[in-house]
Coordinates of C-alpha atoms in Angstrom, one line a residue:
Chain X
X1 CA -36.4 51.4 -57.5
X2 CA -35.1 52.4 -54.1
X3 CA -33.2 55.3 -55.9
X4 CA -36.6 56.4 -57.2
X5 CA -38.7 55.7 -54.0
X6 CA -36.6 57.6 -52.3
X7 CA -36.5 61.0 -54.5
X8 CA -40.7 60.9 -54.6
X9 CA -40.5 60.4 -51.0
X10 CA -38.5 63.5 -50.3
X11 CA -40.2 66.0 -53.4
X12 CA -43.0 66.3 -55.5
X13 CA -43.4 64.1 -58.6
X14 CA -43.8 67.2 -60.5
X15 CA -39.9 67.9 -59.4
X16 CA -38.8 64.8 -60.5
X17 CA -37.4 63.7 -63.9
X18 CA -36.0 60.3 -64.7
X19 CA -32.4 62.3 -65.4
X20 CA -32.6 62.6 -61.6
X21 CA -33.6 59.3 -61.0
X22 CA -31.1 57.8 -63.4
X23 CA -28.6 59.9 -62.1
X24 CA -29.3 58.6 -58.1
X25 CA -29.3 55.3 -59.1
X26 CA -25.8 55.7 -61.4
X27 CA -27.9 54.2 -63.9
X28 CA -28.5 55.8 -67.8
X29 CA -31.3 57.3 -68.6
X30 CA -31.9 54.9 -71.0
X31 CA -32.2 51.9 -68.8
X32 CA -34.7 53.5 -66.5
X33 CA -36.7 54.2 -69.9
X34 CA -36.0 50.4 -70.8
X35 CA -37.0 49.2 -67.7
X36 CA -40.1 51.7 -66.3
X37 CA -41.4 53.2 -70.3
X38 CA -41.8 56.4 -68.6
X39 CA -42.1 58.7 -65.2
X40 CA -45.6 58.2 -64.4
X41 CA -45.3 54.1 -64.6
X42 CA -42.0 54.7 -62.4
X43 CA -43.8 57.1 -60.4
X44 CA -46.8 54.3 -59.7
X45 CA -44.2 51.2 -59.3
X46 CA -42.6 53.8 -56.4
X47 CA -45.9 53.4 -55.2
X48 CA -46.5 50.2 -55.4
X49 CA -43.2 49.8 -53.9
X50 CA -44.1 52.2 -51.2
X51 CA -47.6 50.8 -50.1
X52 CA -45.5 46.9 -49.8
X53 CA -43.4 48.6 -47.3
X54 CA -46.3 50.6 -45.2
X55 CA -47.8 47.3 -45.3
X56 CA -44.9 44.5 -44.3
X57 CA -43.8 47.2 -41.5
X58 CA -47.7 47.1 -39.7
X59 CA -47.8 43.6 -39.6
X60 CA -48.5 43.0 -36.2
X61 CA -45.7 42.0 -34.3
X62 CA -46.1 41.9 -30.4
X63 CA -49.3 39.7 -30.1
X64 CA -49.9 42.3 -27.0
X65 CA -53.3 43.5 -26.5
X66 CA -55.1 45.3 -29.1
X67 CA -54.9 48.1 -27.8
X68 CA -50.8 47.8 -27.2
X69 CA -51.0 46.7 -31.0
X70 CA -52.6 49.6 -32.0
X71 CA -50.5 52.1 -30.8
X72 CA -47.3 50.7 -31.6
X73 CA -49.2 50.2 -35.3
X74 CA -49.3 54.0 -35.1
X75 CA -45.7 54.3 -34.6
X76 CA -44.8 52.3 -37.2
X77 CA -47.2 54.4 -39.7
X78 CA -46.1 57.5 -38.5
X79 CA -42.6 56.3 -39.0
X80 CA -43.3 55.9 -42.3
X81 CA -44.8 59.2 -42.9
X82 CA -42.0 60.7 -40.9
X83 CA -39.9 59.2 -44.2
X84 CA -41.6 59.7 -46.8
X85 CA -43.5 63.2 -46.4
X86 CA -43.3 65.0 -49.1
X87 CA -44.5 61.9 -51.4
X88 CA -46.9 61.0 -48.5
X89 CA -48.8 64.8 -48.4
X90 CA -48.7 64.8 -52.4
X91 CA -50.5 61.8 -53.1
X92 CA -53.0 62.9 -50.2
X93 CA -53.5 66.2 -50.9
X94 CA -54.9 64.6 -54.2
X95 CA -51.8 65.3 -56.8
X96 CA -49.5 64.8 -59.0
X97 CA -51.4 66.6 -61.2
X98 CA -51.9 63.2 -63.5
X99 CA -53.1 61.0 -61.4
X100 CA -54.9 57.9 -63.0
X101 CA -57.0 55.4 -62.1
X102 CA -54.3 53.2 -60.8
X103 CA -52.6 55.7 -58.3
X104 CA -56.2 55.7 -56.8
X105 CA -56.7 52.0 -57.0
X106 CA -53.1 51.3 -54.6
X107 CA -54.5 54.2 -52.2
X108 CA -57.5 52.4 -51.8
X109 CA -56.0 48.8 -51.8
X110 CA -53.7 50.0 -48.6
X111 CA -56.9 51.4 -47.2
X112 CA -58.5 48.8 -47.4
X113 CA -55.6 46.1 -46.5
X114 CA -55.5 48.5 -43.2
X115 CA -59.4 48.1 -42.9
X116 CA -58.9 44.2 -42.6
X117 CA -55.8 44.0 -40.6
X118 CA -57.4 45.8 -37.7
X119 CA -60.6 43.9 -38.5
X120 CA -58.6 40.7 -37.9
X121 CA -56.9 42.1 -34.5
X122 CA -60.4 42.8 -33.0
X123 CA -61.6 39.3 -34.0
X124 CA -63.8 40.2 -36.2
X125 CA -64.8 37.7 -39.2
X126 CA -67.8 40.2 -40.8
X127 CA -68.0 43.8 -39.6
X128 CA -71.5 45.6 -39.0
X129 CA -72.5 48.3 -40.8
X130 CA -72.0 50.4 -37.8
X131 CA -68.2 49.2 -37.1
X132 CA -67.2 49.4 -40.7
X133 CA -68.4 52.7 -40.8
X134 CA -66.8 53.6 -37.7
X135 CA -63.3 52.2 -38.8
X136 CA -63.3 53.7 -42.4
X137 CA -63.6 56.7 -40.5
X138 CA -60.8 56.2 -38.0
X139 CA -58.6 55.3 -41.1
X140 CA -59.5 58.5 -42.6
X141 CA -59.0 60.6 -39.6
X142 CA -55.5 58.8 -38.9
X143 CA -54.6 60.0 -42.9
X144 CA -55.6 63.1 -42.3
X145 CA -53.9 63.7 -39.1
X146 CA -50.7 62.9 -40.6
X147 CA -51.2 65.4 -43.5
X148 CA -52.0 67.9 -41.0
X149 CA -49.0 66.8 -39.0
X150 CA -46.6 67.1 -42.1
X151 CA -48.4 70.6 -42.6
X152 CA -47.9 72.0 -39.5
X153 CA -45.4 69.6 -37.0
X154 CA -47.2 71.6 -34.3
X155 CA -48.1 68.7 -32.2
X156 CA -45.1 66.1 -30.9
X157 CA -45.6 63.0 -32.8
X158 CA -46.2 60.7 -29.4
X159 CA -48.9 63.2 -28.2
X160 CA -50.8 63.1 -31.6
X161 CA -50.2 59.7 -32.0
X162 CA -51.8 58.9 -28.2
X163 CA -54.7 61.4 -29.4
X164 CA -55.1 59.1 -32.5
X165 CA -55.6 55.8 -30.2
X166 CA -58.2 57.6 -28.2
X167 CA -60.0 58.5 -30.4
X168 CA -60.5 55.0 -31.5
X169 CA -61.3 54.1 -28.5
X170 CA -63.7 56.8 -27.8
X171 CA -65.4 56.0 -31.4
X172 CA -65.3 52.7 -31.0
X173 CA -67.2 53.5 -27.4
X174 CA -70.0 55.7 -30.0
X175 CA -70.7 53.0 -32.5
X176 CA -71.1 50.5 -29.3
X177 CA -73.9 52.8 -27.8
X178 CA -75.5 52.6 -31.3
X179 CA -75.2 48.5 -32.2
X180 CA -75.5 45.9 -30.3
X181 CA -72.8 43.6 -32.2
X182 CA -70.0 46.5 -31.2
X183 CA -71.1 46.8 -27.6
X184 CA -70.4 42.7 -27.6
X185 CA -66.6 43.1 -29.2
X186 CA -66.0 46.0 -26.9
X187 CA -66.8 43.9 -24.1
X188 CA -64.8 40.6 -25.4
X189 CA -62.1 43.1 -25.8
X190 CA -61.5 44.6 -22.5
Chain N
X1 CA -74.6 74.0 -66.4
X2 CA -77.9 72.6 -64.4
X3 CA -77.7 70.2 -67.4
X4 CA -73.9 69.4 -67.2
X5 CA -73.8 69.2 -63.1
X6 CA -77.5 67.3 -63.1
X7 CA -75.2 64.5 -65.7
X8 CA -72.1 64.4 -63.7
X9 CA -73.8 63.8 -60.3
X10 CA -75.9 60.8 -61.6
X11 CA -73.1 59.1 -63.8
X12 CA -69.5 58.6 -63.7
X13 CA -67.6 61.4 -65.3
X14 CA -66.4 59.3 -68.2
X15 CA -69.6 57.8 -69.1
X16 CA -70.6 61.8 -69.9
X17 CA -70.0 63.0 -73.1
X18 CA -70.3 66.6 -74.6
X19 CA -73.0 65.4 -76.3
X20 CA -74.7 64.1 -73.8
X21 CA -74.5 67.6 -71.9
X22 CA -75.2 69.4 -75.3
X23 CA -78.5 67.2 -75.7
X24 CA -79.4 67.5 -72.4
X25 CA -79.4 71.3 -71.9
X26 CA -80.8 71.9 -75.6
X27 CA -78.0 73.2 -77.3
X28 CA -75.5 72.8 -80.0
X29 CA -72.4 70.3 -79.0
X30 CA -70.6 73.4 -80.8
X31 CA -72.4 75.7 -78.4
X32 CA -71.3 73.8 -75.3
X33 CA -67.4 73.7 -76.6
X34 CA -67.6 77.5 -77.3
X35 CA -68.6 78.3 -73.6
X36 CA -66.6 75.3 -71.9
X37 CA -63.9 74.3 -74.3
X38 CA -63.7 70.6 -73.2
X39 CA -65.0 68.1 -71.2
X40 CA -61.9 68.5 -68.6
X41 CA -63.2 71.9 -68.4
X42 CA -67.0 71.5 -68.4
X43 CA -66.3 68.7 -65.2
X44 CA -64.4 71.3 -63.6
X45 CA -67.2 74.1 -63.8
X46 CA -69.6 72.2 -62.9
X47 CA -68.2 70.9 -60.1
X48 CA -66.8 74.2 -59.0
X49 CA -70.7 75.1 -59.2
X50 CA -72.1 71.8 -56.7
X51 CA -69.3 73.2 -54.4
X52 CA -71.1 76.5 -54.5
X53 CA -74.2 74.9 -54.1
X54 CA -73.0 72.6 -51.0
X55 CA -71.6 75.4 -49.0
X56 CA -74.7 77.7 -49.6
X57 CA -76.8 75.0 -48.4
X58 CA -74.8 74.5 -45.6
X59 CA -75.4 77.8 -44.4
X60 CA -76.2 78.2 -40.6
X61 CA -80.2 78.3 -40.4
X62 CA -81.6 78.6 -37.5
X63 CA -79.2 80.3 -34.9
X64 CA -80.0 77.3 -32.7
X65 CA -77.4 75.1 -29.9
X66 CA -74.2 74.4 -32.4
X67 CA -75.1 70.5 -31.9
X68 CA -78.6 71.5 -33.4
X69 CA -76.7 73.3 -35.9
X70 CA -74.5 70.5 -36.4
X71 CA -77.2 67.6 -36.9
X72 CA -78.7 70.1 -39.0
X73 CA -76.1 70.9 -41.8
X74 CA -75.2 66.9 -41.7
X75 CA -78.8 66.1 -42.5
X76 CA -78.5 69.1 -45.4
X77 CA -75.0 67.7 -46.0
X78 CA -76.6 64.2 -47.3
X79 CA -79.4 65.2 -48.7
X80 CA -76.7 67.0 -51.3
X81 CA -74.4 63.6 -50.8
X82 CA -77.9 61.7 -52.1
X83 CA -78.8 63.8 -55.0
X84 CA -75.3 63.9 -56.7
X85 CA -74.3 60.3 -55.6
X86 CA -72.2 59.1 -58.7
X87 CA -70.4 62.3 -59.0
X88 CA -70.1 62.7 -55.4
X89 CA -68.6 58.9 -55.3
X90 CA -66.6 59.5 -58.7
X91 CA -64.7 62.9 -56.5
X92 CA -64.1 60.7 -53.8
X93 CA -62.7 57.8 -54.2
X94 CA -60.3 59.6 -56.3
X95 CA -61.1 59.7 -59.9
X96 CA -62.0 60.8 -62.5
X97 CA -58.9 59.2 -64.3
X98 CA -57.7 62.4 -65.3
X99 CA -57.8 64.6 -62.0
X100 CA -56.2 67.7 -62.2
X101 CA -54.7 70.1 -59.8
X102 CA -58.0 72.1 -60.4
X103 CA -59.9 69.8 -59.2
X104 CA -57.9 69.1 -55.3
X105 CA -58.0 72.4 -55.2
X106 CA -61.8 72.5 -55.3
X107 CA -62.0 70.0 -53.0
X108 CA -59.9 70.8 -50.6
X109 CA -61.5 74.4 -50.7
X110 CA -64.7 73.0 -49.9
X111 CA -62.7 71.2 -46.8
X112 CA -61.4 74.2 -45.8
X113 CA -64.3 76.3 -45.6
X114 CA -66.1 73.6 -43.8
X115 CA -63.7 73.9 -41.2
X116 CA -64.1 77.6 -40.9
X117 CA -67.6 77.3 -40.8
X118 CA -67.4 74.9 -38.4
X119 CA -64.6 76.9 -36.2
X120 CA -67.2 80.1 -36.2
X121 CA -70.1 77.8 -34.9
X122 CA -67.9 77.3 -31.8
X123 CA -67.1 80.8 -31.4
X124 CA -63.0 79.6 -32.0
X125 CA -60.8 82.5 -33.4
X126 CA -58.1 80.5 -33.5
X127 CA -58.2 76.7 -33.1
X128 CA -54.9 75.2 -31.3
X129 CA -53.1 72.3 -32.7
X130 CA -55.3 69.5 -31.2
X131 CA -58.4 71.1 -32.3
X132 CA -57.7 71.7 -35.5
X133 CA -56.7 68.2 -36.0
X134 CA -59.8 66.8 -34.3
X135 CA -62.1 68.7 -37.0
X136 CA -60.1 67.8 -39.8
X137 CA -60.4 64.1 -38.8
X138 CA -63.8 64.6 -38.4
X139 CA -64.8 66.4 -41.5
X140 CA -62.7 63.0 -43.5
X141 CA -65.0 61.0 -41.0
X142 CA -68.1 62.3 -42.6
X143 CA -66.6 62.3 -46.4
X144 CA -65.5 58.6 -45.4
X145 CA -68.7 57.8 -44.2
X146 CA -70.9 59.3 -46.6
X147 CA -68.7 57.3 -49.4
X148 CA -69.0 54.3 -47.4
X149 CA -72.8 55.1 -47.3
X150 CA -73.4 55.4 -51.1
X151 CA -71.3 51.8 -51.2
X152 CA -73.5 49.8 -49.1
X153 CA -76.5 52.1 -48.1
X154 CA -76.7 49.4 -45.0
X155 CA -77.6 51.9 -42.4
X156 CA -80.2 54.5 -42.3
X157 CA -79.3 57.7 -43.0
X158 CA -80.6 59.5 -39.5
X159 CA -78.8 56.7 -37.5
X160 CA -75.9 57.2 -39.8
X161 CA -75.9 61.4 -39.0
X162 CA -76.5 60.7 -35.4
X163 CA -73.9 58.5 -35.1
X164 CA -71.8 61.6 -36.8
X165 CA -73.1 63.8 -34.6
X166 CA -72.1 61.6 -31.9
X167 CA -69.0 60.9 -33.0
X168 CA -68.0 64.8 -33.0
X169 CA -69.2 64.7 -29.3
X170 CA -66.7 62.0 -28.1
X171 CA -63.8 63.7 -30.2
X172 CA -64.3 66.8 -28.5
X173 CA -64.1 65.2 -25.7
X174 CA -61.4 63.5 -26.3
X175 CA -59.3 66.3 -27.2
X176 CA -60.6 68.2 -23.8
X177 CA -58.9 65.7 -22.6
X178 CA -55.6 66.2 -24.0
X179 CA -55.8 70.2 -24.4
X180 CA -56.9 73.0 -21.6
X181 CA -58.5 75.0 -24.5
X182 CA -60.5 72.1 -26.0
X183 CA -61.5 71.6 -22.6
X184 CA -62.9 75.1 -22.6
X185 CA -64.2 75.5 -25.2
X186 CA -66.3 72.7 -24.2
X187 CA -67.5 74.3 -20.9
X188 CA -68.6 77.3 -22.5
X189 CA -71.0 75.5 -25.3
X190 CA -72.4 73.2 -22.5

């Protein structure tokens, strides 16, 4: 698995075969056949494997202040991306070419794990309209940034990531001037 | 096609069948395999046509200040969102089950002429690093949102494009912050 993780992590899943997997993990061809039935269930336990990891790694871990938590939750994603780009801006720009139902069901599922881990470092027990909204959207912009990142490694990592936590801040800031129930949690916050 | 793109906007693309598009334009199910050759094919068309559609609509109009433009093409934006909400969700959220590389590329096309259409609205010829990020991020916001929209339809739609349009205010400002030409750029369109 870590064999395989690690060659979808560092080229396309159209460039990878299961002799090269086999071969990585001095294992037969056979037995990765035995044990996966084929490359697109290996190429969705990699995932599965993948998204675990993305996930155990942004547990919080400094019980600082949000905001502290936040941007060393960054770090840790970016890290991550950092690792795994090439797997990380194939899955996003929306390959490999065969991509079922359940490649889209784990990308959500770590969306939405994300969603609720933040939601529980604000305090939050039910999110308003407005401040779900808002923090779908800062999700998206964070996966976005990092396949613009991976495109172009124009910006130093620390500069976008600090970019990244004001923006939250400064969107969080919108959705306070347009609900009430924000403009409370902002408060509670600082 | 207005038959085809009418059936995969209101319904999930596997609940439409040839026949349902061949019964729904007037013609033969032989007729509509002759011109398309599949279903695969026929989703594709059609949506390469709603991207069409989107983009023409999205047109600048009135030659107004580029935040009038902006609220503008956001309220044009979900009226199309509205009228082709299943298909619209389907894209999204990453199906149908058997997405092809045609189909990213389509999408991301749309993305990336968005972006230029947003980039001329400013008068940029060349957006630096943190700008270019910033748009992207906030071209996923709206996708996010509008997906997040169809979901719950918890917020009205003008309060959900002002907040948009608001949200594109503070991450322009936000990048001002962190970028000399951001922070032109701003001063100019003020």
């Amino acid at each position: 698995m870590a064999a395989a993780l690690e060659l979808f992590s560092t080229r396309d899943a159209e460039d990878v075969s299961i002799d090269d997997v086999a071969s990585a993990a001095g294992a037969s061809r056979a037995l990765v056949y035995h044990y996966f039935g084929g490359k697109q269930e290996l190429y969705v336990a990699a995932l599965r494997s993948a998204a675990e990891q993305l996930e155990s790694r942004l547990r919080p871990q400094e019980g600082g202040r949000p905001i502290d938590e936040l941007a060393s939750g960054l770090r840790r994603y970016f890290d991550f991306v950092e690792e795994h780009a090439a797997g990380f801006a194939a899955l996003l720009r929306g390959g490999p070419a065969n991509r079922t139902g359940e490649v889209g069901e784990i990308v959500e599922g770590v969306r939405q794990r994300l969603f609720r881990l933040i939601q529980r470092q604000m305090g939050v027990q039910e999110p308003s309209p407005v401040l779900r909204t808002t923090l779908r959207s800062w999700i998206a912009s964070v996966e976005t940034a990092g396949l613009d990142w991976l495109e172009h490694r124009d910006v130093e990592r620390p500069a976008l990531e600090r970019l990244l936590v004001d923006q939250m801040v400064a969107l969080l800031g919108v959705a306070a001037a347009n609900d009430g129930e924000v403009a409370g949690l902002l408060h509670r916050l600082k």
